[in-house]
Coordinates of C-alpha atoms and ligand atoms in Angstrom, one line a residue:
M1 CA 18.0 76.0 73.6
C2 CA 18.9 75.7 77.2
G3 CA 20.2 78.7 79.1
I4 CA 23.4 79.2 80.9
V5 CA 24.2 81.8 83.6
G6 CA 27.3 82.4 85.7
C7 CA 28.5 84.9 88.2
V8 CA 31.7 85.3 90.1
G9 CA 32.7 87.8 92.8
T10 CA 29.8 88.2 95.2
T11 CA 28.3 86.4 98.1
D12 CA 24.9 86.3 96.4
A13 CA 26.2 84.6 93.3
S14 CA 23.6 81.8 93.4
I15 CA 20.8 84.3 93.7
I16 CA 22.1 86.3 90.7
V17 CA 22.4 83.1 88.8
L18 CA 18.8 82.1 89.7
E19 CA 17.5 85.5 88.7
G20 CA 19.4 85.3 85.4
L21 CA 18.0 81.8 84.8
K22 CA 14.5 83.2 85.3
K23 CA 15.2 85.7 82.5
L24 CA 16.3 82.8 80.3
E25 CA 13.6 80.3 81.1
Y26 CA 12.2 80.9 77.6
R27 CA 15.1 79.0 76.3
G28 CA 14.2 75.7 78.1
Y29 CA 12.3 74.8 81.1
D30 CA 12.1 71.1 81.8
S31 CA 14.6 71.1 84.6
A32 CA 17.3 73.4 86.1
G33 CA 20.2 73.5 88.5
I34 CA 23.0 75.7 90.0
A35 CA 26.4 74.8 91.3
S36 CA 28.4 76.9 93.7
L37 CA 31.8 76.7 95.2
N38 CA 32.2 77.5 98.9
G39 CA 35.2 75.3 99.9
D40 CA 33.2 72.4 98.5
L41 CA 31.2 72.1 95.3
D42 CA 27.6 72.3 96.2
I43 CA 24.7 71.7 93.7
R44 CA 21.0 72.0 93.7
R45 CA 18.9 70.7 90.9
A46 CA 15.2 70.2 90.3
E47 CA 12.9 68.7 87.7
G48 CA 10.4 71.0 86.0
K49 CA 10.3 74.8 86.1
L50 CA 12.6 77.1 87.9
I51 CA 10.1 77.6 90.7
N52 CA 11.0 74.1 91.9
L53 CA 14.7 74.9 92.0
E54 CA 13.9 78.2 93.8
E55 CA 12.0 76.3 96.5
K56 CA 15.0 74.0 97.0
L57 CA 17.3 76.9 97.2
Q58 CA 15.1 78.6 99.8
A59 CA 15.2 75.4 101.9
A60 CA 18.9 75.0 101.5
P61 CA 20.6 78.1 100.1
L62 CA 23.8 77.9 98.1
L63 CA 26.6 79.9 99.6
G64 CA 29.7 80.9 97.8
R65 CA 31.0 83.8 95.6
I66 CA 30.8 81.8 92.4
G67 CA 28.1 80.0 90.6
I68 CA 27.0 78.5 87.3
G69 CA 23.4 77.6 86.4
H70 CA 21.4 76.0 83.6
T71 CA 17.8 75.8 82.5
R72 CA 17.3 72.7 80.3
W73 CA 15.5 71.7 77.1
A74 CA 16.2 68.0 77.1
T75 CA 18.0 66.3 74.2
H76 CA 19.8 63.3 75.7
G77 CA 18.1 61.8 78.7
A78 CA 14.6 62.4 80.1
P79 CA 13.9 65.7 81.9
I80 CA 14.4 64.4 85.4
E81 CA 16.5 65.7 88.2
R82 CA 19.4 63.2 87.6
N83 CA 19.8 64.6 84.1
A84 CA 19.5 68.2 85.0
H85 CA 22.7 70.3 84.8
P86 CA 25.2 71.1 86.4
H87 CA 26.9 67.7 86.1
A88 CA 29.6 66.9 88.6
D89 CA 32.0 63.9 88.9
E90 CA 31.7 61.5 91.9
A91 CA 34.3 63.3 93.9
R92 CA 32.6 66.7 93.2
A93 CA 35.8 68.3 91.8
V94 CA 34.2 69.7 88.7
A95 CA 30.7 70.9 87.6
V96 CA 29.7 71.5 84.0
V97 CA 26.7 73.1 82.3
Q98 CA 26.3 72.8 78.5
N99 CA 24.1 74.0 75.7
G100 CA 24.3 71.9 72.6
I101 CA 24.9 68.2 71.7
V102 CA 28.1 66.2 72.2
E103 CA 27.8 64.2 69.0
N104 CA 30.5 61.7 70.0
F105 CA 29.3 61.3 73.6
M106 CA 28.7 57.6 73.4
E107 CA 32.3 56.9 72.2
L108 CA 33.7 59.2 74.9
R109 CA 31.5 57.7 77.5
V110 CA 32.6 54.2 76.8
Q111 CA 36.3 55.2 76.9
L112 CA 35.9 57.1 80.1
Q113 CA 34.0 54.3 81.7
A114 CA 36.7 51.9 80.7
E115 CA 39.1 54.2 82.5
G116 CA 37.1 54.0 85.7
H117 CA 34.8 57.1 85.5
V118 CA 31.3 56.4 86.9
F119 CA 28.5 58.2 85.2
Q120 CA 25.4 59.3 87.1
S121 CA 23.2 60.7 84.3
D122 CA 22.0 59.7 80.8
T123 CA 23.2 63.0 79.3
D124 CA 25.8 63.7 76.7
T125 CA 27.0 66.6 78.8
E126 CA 28.4 64.4 81.6
V127 CA 31.2 63.3 79.4
I128 CA 32.6 66.8 79.5
T129 CA 32.7 66.6 83.3
H130 CA 34.7 63.4 83.3
L131 CA 37.0 64.6 80.5
V132 CA 37.9 67.7 82.6
D133 CA 38.3 65.5 85.6
K134 CA 40.6 63.2 83.7
F135 CA 42.9 66.0 82.5
L136 CA 43.0 67.6 86.0
A137 CA 44.1 64.2 87.3
E138 CA 46.9 64.2 84.8
G139 CA 48.2 67.4 86.4
H140 CA 46.9 70.2 84.2
D141 CA 45.4 73.3 85.7
L142 CA 41.6 74.0 85.3
V143 CA 41.9 76.1 82.1
E144 CA 44.2 73.6 80.3
A145 CA 42.1 70.7 81.5
C146 CA 39.0 72.3 80.1
R147 CA 40.8 73.2 76.8
R148 CA 41.9 69.6 76.3
A149 CA 38.5 68.3 77.2
F150 CA 36.8 70.7 74.7
L151 CA 39.1 69.7 71.9
R152 CA 37.8 66.1 72.3
L153 CA 34.2 67.2 71.6
Q154 CA 32.3 66.9 68.4
G155 CA 29.3 69.0 67.8
A156 CA 28.4 72.6 68.8
H157 CA 28.5 73.7 72.4
A158 CA 28.3 76.6 74.8
I159 CA 30.0 75.4 78.0
A160 CA 30.7 76.7 81.5
V161 CA 32.9 74.9 84.1
V162 CA 33.8 75.5 87.7
G163 CA 36.4 73.4 89.6
K164 CA 37.1 73.0 93.3
S165 CA 40.9 73.2 92.7
E166 CA 40.6 76.8 91.4
P167 CA 37.5 78.3 93.1
D168 CA 38.0 81.8 91.8
K169 CA 37.1 81.2 88.2
I170 CA 34.6 80.1 85.6
V171 CA 35.9 78.7 82.4
A172 CA 33.5 79.2 79.5
A173 CA 33.7 78.3 75.8
R174 CA 31.9 78.6 72.6
L175 CA 32.3 75.8 70.0
G176 CA 30.2 76.2 66.9
N177 CA 26.6 77.5 66.8
A178 CA 24.9 76.1 69.9
G179 CA 23.8 79.6 71.2
G180 CA 25.6 82.6 72.5
V181 CA 28.3 82.8 75.2
I182 CA 28.2 86.4 76.5
V183 CA 30.6 87.7 79.2
G184 CA 29.1 90.6 81.2
L185 CA 31.6 93.0 82.8
G186 CA 30.7 94.4 86.3
E187 CA 32.5 96.2 89.2
G188 CA 34.3 93.6 91.3
K189 CA 32.1 90.9 89.8
N190 CA 31.7 89.4 86.3
F191 CA 29.0 87.4 84.6
L192 CA 28.3 84.9 82.0
A193 CA 25.1 84.2 80.1
S194 CA 23.6 82.6 77.0
D195 CA 21.6 85.7 76.3
I196 CA 21.6 89.4 77.2
P197 CA 18.4 89.6 79.4
A198 CA 20.0 87.3 82.0
I199 CA 22.6 89.9 83.0
L200 CA 21.0 93.2 82.0
A201 CA 20.2 94.0 85.6
H202 CA 23.9 94.1 86.4
T203 CA 25.7 95.4 83.3
Q204 CA 25.3 96.6 79.8
Q205 CA 29.0 96.0 79.0
V206 CA 29.4 92.7 77.2
V207 CA 31.8 90.6 75.2
F208 CA 30.6 88.0 72.7
L209 CA 32.7 84.8 72.3
E210 CA 33.3 83.6 68.8
D211 CA 33.5 80.0 67.6
R212 CA 36.4 78.2 69.3
E213 CA 37.0 80.9 71.9
M214 CA 37.3 80.5 75.7
A215 CA 36.9 83.0 78.5
V216 CA 38.5 82.6 81.9
I217 CA 36.3 84.7 84.2
T218 CA 37.3 85.8 87.8
A219 CA 35.8 88.6 89.9
D220 CA 38.3 91.2 88.6
T221 CA 39.6 89.9 85.3
V222 CA 38.5 88.2 82.2
R223 CA 41.0 86.6 79.9
Y224 CA 40.2 85.3 76.5
Q225 CA 42.0 82.6 74.4
T226 CA 41.3 80.4 71.5
L227 CA 40.8 76.7 71.8
D228 CA 44.3 76.4 70.5
G229 CA 45.6 78.2 73.6
N230 CA 46.4 81.5 71.9
P231 CA 45.4 84.7 73.8
V232 CA 42.8 86.8 71.9
G233 CA 41.8 90.5 72.4
K234 CA 38.0 91.1 72.5
E235 CA 36.0 94.2 71.9
V236 CA 33.6 95.4 74.7
K237 CA 30.1 96.2 73.4
I238 CA 27.5 98.4 75.1
I239 CA 24.0 97.0 74.9
S240 CA 21.2 99.6 74.5
W241 CA 18.5 97.4 75.9
D242 CA 17.7 98.1 79.6
A243 CA 16.5 95.8 82.4
V244 CA 13.0 97.4 82.4
S245 CA 12.4 96.5 78.8
A246 CA 13.2 92.9 79.7
A247 CA 10.7 92.8 82.6
K248 CA 7.0 91.9 82.5
G249 CA 5.8 95.1 84.3
Q250 CA 2.0 95.4 84.7
Y251 CA 1.3 92.6 82.2
D252 CA 0.3 89.0 83.1
Y253 CA 2.5 87.6 80.4
F254 CA 5.5 88.6 78.3
M255 CA 3.6 87.7 75.2
Q256 CA 0.8 90.1 76.2
K257 CA 3.3 92.9 76.9
E258 CA 5.1 92.3 73.6
I259 CA 1.8 92.4 71.6
Y260 CA 1.0 95.7 73.2
E261 CA 4.5 97.1 72.7
Q262 CA 4.2 96.8 68.9
P263 CA 3.3 100.5 68.2
Q264 CA 6.5 101.5 70.0
S265 CA 8.7 98.8 68.5
I266 CA 7.5 99.7 65.0
Q267 CA 8.2 103.3 65.8
S268 CA 11.7 102.5 67.0
T269 CA 12.2 100.4 63.8
I270 CA 11.3 103.3 61.6
R271 CA 13.1 106.0 63.6
G272 CA 16.2 107.4 62.0
R273 CA 15.9 105.3 58.9
V274 CA 13.3 107.3 56.9
D275 CA 13.7 110.9 55.7
F276 CA 10.0 111.8 55.8
T277 CA 10.6 114.9 53.7
T278 CA 12.0 112.9 50.7
G279 CA 11.0 109.3 51.5
Q280 CA 14.6 108.2 51.2
I281 CA 15.7 105.2 53.3
K282 CA 19.0 104.6 55.0
F283 CA 20.3 101.8 57.2
E284 CA 23.3 102.0 59.5
E285 CA 24.7 98.5 58.7
L286 CA 23.5 97.9 55.2
T287 CA 24.8 100.4 52.7
L288 CA 24.9 99.9 48.9
T289 CA 25.8 101.9 45.9
P290 CA 23.2 102.1 43.2
Q291 CA 25.4 99.9 41.0
E292 CA 25.7 97.3 43.8
A293 CA 21.9 97.3 44.1
R294 CA 21.5 96.9 40.4
N295 CA 23.9 94.0 40.3
I296 CA 21.7 91.9 42.5
D297 CA 20.1 89.1 40.5
Q298 CA 18.1 87.4 43.2
I299 CA 17.5 87.4 46.9
L300 CA 17.1 84.1 48.7
I301 CA 15.4 84.5 52.0
A302 CA 16.0 81.7 54.6
A303 CA 14.4 81.6 58.0
C304 CA 12.4 79.4 60.4
G305 CA 8.9 79.6 61.9
T306 CA 7.6 83.1 62.3
S307 CA 10.6 84.5 60.7
Y308 CA 10.0 82.4 57.7
H309 CA 6.4 83.8 57.5
A310 CA 7.9 87.3 57.6
G311 CA 10.1 86.2 54.7
L312 CA 7.1 85.1 52.7
V313 CA 5.6 88.6 53.1
G314 CA 9.0 90.1 52.3
K315 CA 8.9 88.4 48.9
F316 CA 5.8 90.3 47.9
I317 CA 7.3 93.6 49.2
I318 CA 10.8 93.3 47.6
E319 CA 9.5 92.0 44.3
N320 CA 6.9 94.8 44.2
L321 CA 9.0 97.7 45.3
A322 CA 12.5 96.8 44.0
R323 CA 11.7 94.3 41.1
I324 CA 14.2 91.8 42.3
K325 CA 13.4 88.1 42.1
V326 CA 13.0 86.7 45.7
E327 CA 12.7 83.1 46.8
V328 CA 11.9 82.0 50.3
D329 CA 13.1 78.8 52.0
Y330 CA 12.7 77.2 55.3
A331 CA 16.3 77.5 56.6
S332 CA 16.2 73.9 57.6
E333 CA 15.7 72.8 54.0
F334 CA 17.9 75.4 52.3
R335 CA 21.2 73.7 52.3
Y336 CA 19.8 70.3 51.5
R337 CA 18.3 71.4 48.2
D338 CA 21.6 72.6 46.6
P339 CA 20.2 76.0 45.8
L340 CA 21.5 78.0 42.8
I341 CA 23.7 80.6 44.2
D342 CA 26.4 82.9 42.7
D343 CA 28.1 86.2 43.5
R344 CA 25.0 88.1 42.3
T345 CA 22.9 86.4 44.9
V346 CA 22.0 87.8 48.3
I347 CA 21.1 85.4 51.1
L348 CA 18.8 87.3 53.4
T349 CA 18.3 85.6 56.7
I350 CA 15.6 86.6 59.2
T351 CA 16.1 85.6 62.8
Q352 CA 15.0 87.2 66.0
S353 CA 17.5 85.4 68.2
G354 CA 20.3 85.4 65.6
E355 CA 21.2 82.0 67.0
T356 CA 18.9 79.6 65.1
V357 CA 21.2 76.8 64.0
D358 CA 19.3 76.0 60.8
T359 CA 19.4 79.7 59.8
L360 CA 23.1 79.9 60.6
A361 CA 23.7 76.8 58.5
A362 CA 21.9 78.5 55.5
M363 CA 24.3 81.4 55.9
E364 CA 27.3 79.1 55.8
E365 CA 25.9 77.5 52.7
G366 CA 25.5 80.9 51.1
R367 CA 28.9 82.0 52.1
S368 CA 30.6 78.9 50.7
K369 CA 28.9 79.5 47.3
G370 CA 30.0 83.2 47.1
A371 CA 26.7 84.9 48.0
K372 CA 26.5 88.2 50.0
L373 CA 25.0 87.6 53.4
W374 CA 22.4 90.0 54.8
S375 CA 20.4 89.5 58.0
I376 CA 17.4 91.0 59.8
V377 CA 18.1 90.3 63.4
N378 CA 17.0 91.4 66.8
V379 CA 19.9 90.5 69.0
M380 CA 22.9 92.7 68.5
G381 CA 26.2 90.7 68.6
S382 CA 24.4 87.4 67.9
M383 CA 26.1 85.0 65.5
A384 CA 23.8 85.9 62.5
H385 CA 24.5 89.6 63.2
R386 CA 28.3 89.1 63.4
I387 CA 28.7 87.0 60.3
S388 CA 26.6 89.1 58.0
D389 CA 28.0 91.4 55.4
G390 CA 25.1 93.7 56.0
S391 CA 22.4 93.8 58.8
I392 CA 19.2 95.5 59.8
L393 CA 18.8 95.4 63.6
M394 CA 15.1 95.0 64.3
Q395 CA 14.8 97.4 67.2
A396 CA 12.1 95.2 68.7
G397 CA 13.8 95.2 72.1
P398 CA 14.0 91.9 74.0
E399 CA 11.4 89.4 73.1
I400 CA 10.9 86.9 75.9
G401 CA 7.6 85.2 75.1
V402 CA 8.4 82.0 73.2
A403 CA 5.7 83.0 70.7
S404 CA 7.1 85.7 68.5
T405 CA 5.0 88.8 68.1
K406 CA 6.7 92.1 68.0
A407 CA 9.8 90.7 66.3
F408 CA 7.4 89.7 63.4
T409 CA 5.9 93.1 62.9
T410 CA 9.2 94.9 63.2
T411 CA 10.7 92.5 60.7
L412 CA 7.8 93.3 58.3
T413 CA 8.5 97.0 58.8
D414 CA 12.2 96.4 58.1
L415 CA 11.3 94.4 55.0
F416 CA 9.1 97.3 53.7
M417 CA 12.0 99.7 54.3
L418 CA 14.4 97.3 52.6
G419 CA 12.1 97.1 49.6
M420 CA 12.0 100.9 49.4
Y421 CA 15.7 101.2 49.8
L422 CA 16.5 98.7 47.0
G423 CA 13.7 100.2 44.8
Q424 CA 15.2 103.7 45.3
L425 CA 18.8 102.6 44.5
R426 CA 17.7 100.5 41.5
G427 CA 15.6 103.4 40.1
Y428 CA 12.2 101.7 40.3
L429 CA 10.8 104.1 42.9
S430 CA 10.3 107.8 42.0
G431 CA 10.7 110.6 44.5
A432 CA 6.9 111.0 44.6
E433 CA 6.3 107.3 45.2
S434 CA 9.0 107.2 47.9
Y435 CA 7.5 110.2 49.6
A436 CA 4.0 108.6 49.5
L437 CA 5.2 105.3 50.9
A438 CA 7.1 107.1 53.7
Q439 CA 3.9 108.9 54.7
E440 CA 2.2 105.5 55.0
L441 CA 5.0 104.2 57.1
A442 CA 4.7 107.2 59.4
R443 CA 1.1 106.3 60.2
L444 CA 1.9 102.7 61.0
P445 CA 2.7 103.0 64.8
E446 CA -0.5 104.9 65.4
L447 CA -2.6 102.5 63.3
A448 CA -1.1 99.5 65.2
G449 CA -2.1 101.3 68.4
K450 CA -5.7 101.6 67.1
V451 CA -5.9 97.9 66.4
L452 CA -4.9 97.3 70.0
A453 CA -7.0 100.0 71.7
N454 CA -9.8 98.8 73.9
R455 CA -10.5 95.6 72.1
A456 CA -9.5 93.1 74.8
N457 CA -13.2 92.3 75.4
D458 CA -13.9 91.3 71.8
Y459 CA -11.1 88.8 72.0
Q460 CA -12.1 87.5 75.4
K461 CA -15.6 86.9 74.0
L462 CA -14.3 85.0 71.0
A463 CA -12.0 83.0 73.2
E464 CA -14.9 82.2 75.5
L465 CA -17.0 81.0 72.5
Y466 CA -14.4 78.8 70.8
Y467 CA -11.7 77.9 73.3
Q468 CA -12.9 74.3 73.4
Q469 CA -12.7 73.8 69.6
T470 CA -10.2 71.2 68.5
D471 CA -9.4 72.7 65.0
Y472 CA -9.1 76.0 63.3
L473 CA -8.5 77.0 59.7
F474 CA -6.9 80.3 58.7
L475 CA -7.3 81.5 55.1
G476 CA -5.6 84.4 53.3
R477 CA -4.5 85.3 49.8
G478 CA -1.5 87.1 48.4
F479 CA 0.5 89.0 51.1
N480 CA -2.1 87.9 53.6
F481 CA -1.5 84.2 53.0
P482 CA 1.6 84.3 55.2
I483 CA -0.5 86.0 57.8
A484 CA -2.9 83.0 57.7
L485 CA 0.1 80.8 58.3
E486 CA 1.3 83.0 61.2
G487 CA -2.2 83.1 62.8
A488 CA -2.3 79.3 62.7
L489 CA 1.2 79.0 64.2
K490 CA 0.4 81.4 67.0
L491 CA -2.7 79.6 67.9
K492 CA -1.3 76.1 67.8
E493 CA 1.9 76.9 69.7
I494 CA 0.4 78.5 72.7
S495 CA -3.1 77.0 72.9
Y496 CA -2.4 73.5 71.5
I497 CA -5.4 73.8 69.3
H498 CA -4.7 72.2 65.9
A499 CA -4.7 75.0 63.4
E500 CA -3.7 75.2 59.7
G501 CA -3.0 78.1 57.5
Y502 CA -3.9 77.9 53.8
P503 CA -3.9 80.0 50.7
A504 CA -7.7 80.6 50.5
G505 CA -7.9 79.4 46.9
E506 CA -6.5 76.0 48.0
M507 CA -9.3 75.4 50.4
K508 CA -11.5 73.7 47.8
H509 CA -8.7 71.3 47.0
G510 CA -8.7 69.5 50.3
P511 CA -9.4 71.3 53.6
I512 CA -13.0 72.1 52.7
A513 CA -13.7 68.4 53.6
L514 CA -13.0 69.4 57.3
I515 CA -15.5 72.3 57.5
D516 CA -18.7 71.8 59.5
D517 CA -20.4 73.8 62.3
R518 CA -17.6 73.1 64.7
M519 CA -14.8 74.6 62.6
P520 CA -13.9 78.3 63.1
V521 CA -12.4 79.6 59.9
V522 CA -10.4 82.8 60.2
C523 CA -10.6 84.7 56.9
I524 CA -8.3 87.6 56.2
A525 CA -10.4 89.6 53.9
T526 CA -9.0 93.1 53.8
Q527 CA -9.8 95.6 51.0
D528 CA -7.2 94.7 48.4
H529 CA -7.1 93.3 44.9
V530 CA -8.1 89.8 46.1
R531 CA -11.0 90.8 48.4
D532 CA -13.7 89.6 46.0
K533 CA -11.9 86.2 45.8
M534 CA -11.8 86.0 49.6
I535 CA -15.5 86.7 49.7
S536 CA -16.2 83.7 47.5
Q537 CA -14.2 81.6 49.9
I538 CA -16.2 82.9 52.8
E539 CA -19.4 82.0 50.9
Q540 CA -18.1 78.4 50.5
V541 CA -17.3 78.2 54.2
R542 CA -20.8 79.5 55.1
A543 CA -22.4 77.0 52.8
R544 CA -20.9 74.3 55.0
D545 CA -21.9 75.9 58.2
G546 CA -18.3 76.9 59.2
I547 CA -17.9 79.6 61.7
V548 CA -16.5 82.6 59.9
I549 CA -14.2 85.0 61.8
S550 CA -13.1 87.7 59.3
V551 CA -10.3 90.2 59.6
I552 CA -11.6 93.2 57.7
N553 CA -10.9 96.8 57.0
E554 CA -13.0 99.1 59.2
G555 CA -16.4 99.8 57.7
D556 CA -16.5 96.8 55.4
E557 CA -20.3 96.1 55.7
E558 CA -20.4 93.4 53.0
V559 CA -17.9 91.1 54.7
T560 CA -19.4 91.9 58.1
Q561 CA -22.8 90.7 56.8
K562 CA -21.3 87.4 55.6
S563 CA -19.2 86.7 58.8
N564 CA -20.1 85.4 62.2
H565 CA -17.6 87.7 63.8
V566 CA -15.3 90.4 62.5
L567 CA -12.0 91.9 63.7
A568 CA -11.5 95.3 62.1
I569 CA -8.2 97.0 61.2
P570 CA -7.6 100.4 59.7
R571 CA -6.8 100.8 56.0
V572 CA -3.2 101.3 55.1
H573 CA -1.0 100.8 52.0
P574 CA -1.6 97.2 50.9
L575 CA 2.0 96.1 51.4
L576 CA 1.8 97.3 55.0
T577 CA -1.6 95.6 55.7
P578 CA 0.0 92.3 56.9
I579 CA 1.5 94.2 59.8
L580 CA -1.9 95.3 61.0
A581 CA -3.7 92.1 60.0
V582 CA -1.6 89.9 62.2
I583 CA -2.2 91.8 65.4
P584 CA -5.9 90.5 65.8
L585 CA -4.6 87.0 65.2
Q586 CA -2.0 87.4 67.9
L587 CA -4.6 88.6 70.3
L588 CA -7.0 85.8 69.4
A589 CA -4.3 83.2 70.1
Y590 CA -3.3 84.9 73.3
H591 CA -6.8 85.1 74.8
T592 CA -7.7 81.6 73.7
A593 CA -4.5 80.2 75.3
V594 CA -5.3 82.2 78.5
R595 CA -8.9 80.8 78.6
R596 CA -7.5 77.3 78.2
G597 CA -5.2 77.8 81.1
A598 CA -2.1 77.2 79.0
D599 CA 1.3 78.5 79.9
V600 CA 1.4 81.4 77.4
D601 CA 5.0 82.4 77.7
Q602 CA 6.5 78.9 77.9
P603 CA 4.5 76.5 75.8
R604 CA 5.2 72.9 76.2
N605 CA 8.1 71.4 74.2
L606 CA 9.1 74.7 72.6
A607 CA 12.1 77.0 73.2
K608 CA 12.9 80.5 72.1
S609 CA 16.3 79.9 70.6
V610 CA 16.5 76.7 68.6
T611 CA 20.2 75.9 68.6
V612 CA 20.0 72.2 67.7
E613 CA 19.2 70.8 64.2
Ligands
AGP701 C1 7.6 81.8 66.8 O1 6.4 82.0 67.5 C2 8.3 80.6 67.2 N1 8.6 80.5 68.5 C3 9.4 80.1 66.2 O2 8.7 79.8 65.0 C4 10.5 81.1 65.8 O3 10.0 82.2 65.1 C5 11.6 80.4 65.1 O4 12.1 79.4 65.9 C6 12.7 81.2 64.5 O5 13.4 81.9 65.5 P1 14.4 83.0 65.2 O6 13.6 84.1 64.6 O7 15.1 83.4 66.5 O8 15.4 82.5 64.2

């Protein structure tokens, strides 16, 4: 949550920071600001979206070869200009941006006020400004003043500081899991960002800060040290994403682009990992011996939101293909239920961002109890990626829309391959079975393309008919039940229509009371072993005049007859069906939100990386 960008070494630093913030607006968008040093410390801040800040900058540009900026998702203090970052002291000696929560801010604020510091905002972050100011006044240089200030903070933080006394540098730090701190290395200029897309236009060479590490960034040098003051050597990583893949291109919204990118992202996910002549699977960063695979007693999947829904499908896949017991938890609940974990347990976390604090906490819980940590993660170098014993990188490319789409389908593809991999190692999948499954995988990108081809009109018509409805129900069974949950989540988060996902058999135990002629009920009724059961649920909805929108396999006349509308997908192996079945639901949500005039990419109150508990 919240996005930080910094740049040093060029006269257009504030423009680079603004452009970077635009790439991070998915992280928070209730207010924003930039500070620059040009002799004096100069700051522009604005309430609301970045466009408001941009207008202010056009009217009064920020000059200077150094700048730090922030786009905010409010925790402490209302989303008004006064509370927007950067926060400076009264004398304008120091400016600070922060992502995270200063848990002891009230205690620090009272102390600092007693010492004469005057606060101008309601935020927790402003205490950092005054702490740095205090240590500067005691005679320390900027880096040491920052270090001493950071040591006083409780909580998790990503921080950047500039100071008038040393106008050539940005001091940055990562303390705990409040989101990434990434240093970007350029030619005669260097960068800082919470996330890679912010600096991709300028460099693909990056360094990730670890917990309790600081970076001192000037135009030509970057020096790293721990919070204890010890120098530390860092590895430079090359990011394979490019600036084009992080741009909207011809599409109206990132979400739309990302929905339509799914055939390619699924293709990239499969590429190089499947031997199509034998069906054997291999992963670059997750390698096991057959014995190690056989030693696994259970896999506990922990994830949030859409990633949790992917985990629910993963349970079906892994239990079916590899015969390992799988449990799935909301990561936010995991550590509070005292899960049974031992050294034959694998904790598999799924996280697009790799920064979700609840998911990282679940990993810590697993680590402390001796489990192996695996992750399926999209962002290379993110915390989840770095602390895992084994990882599968999603290959989805940057996902900017707050509503996750392509990360979901690439995760399901990864889970299918993981199920195959474990099944092969544990001896549950024969060569012939592996070969047959690999052939199904090979068809997947093309089949996803078919679901997307030339159907925009169908979805626009549905959106036109039902965009004013206040409630939706989504029903599915078996591996399509998580797809019902995901369809409901997509619709509610971007269109603000109340939507619930239910296992279809549960409908009669409660939600049926809601059904009348104003209730669209989306039924996922593909041709699998529970299709007949789905048909009886559809009959029950029809008997109460509900509006039935069915996701069917192409040519299913029986379900078509019983439905008001159908959205057809091609047939594929049952365990791959969820990957195709979710695409119509993404499109339904997208077109409904567009018809309602909602902000598809930046829905209210949400943020892409949830780095607070
Ligand atoms: C998805 O549409 C949501 N924005 C949200 O549920 C998201 O999937 C969740 O916050 C988990 O994020 P992660 O995958 O980055 O951990």
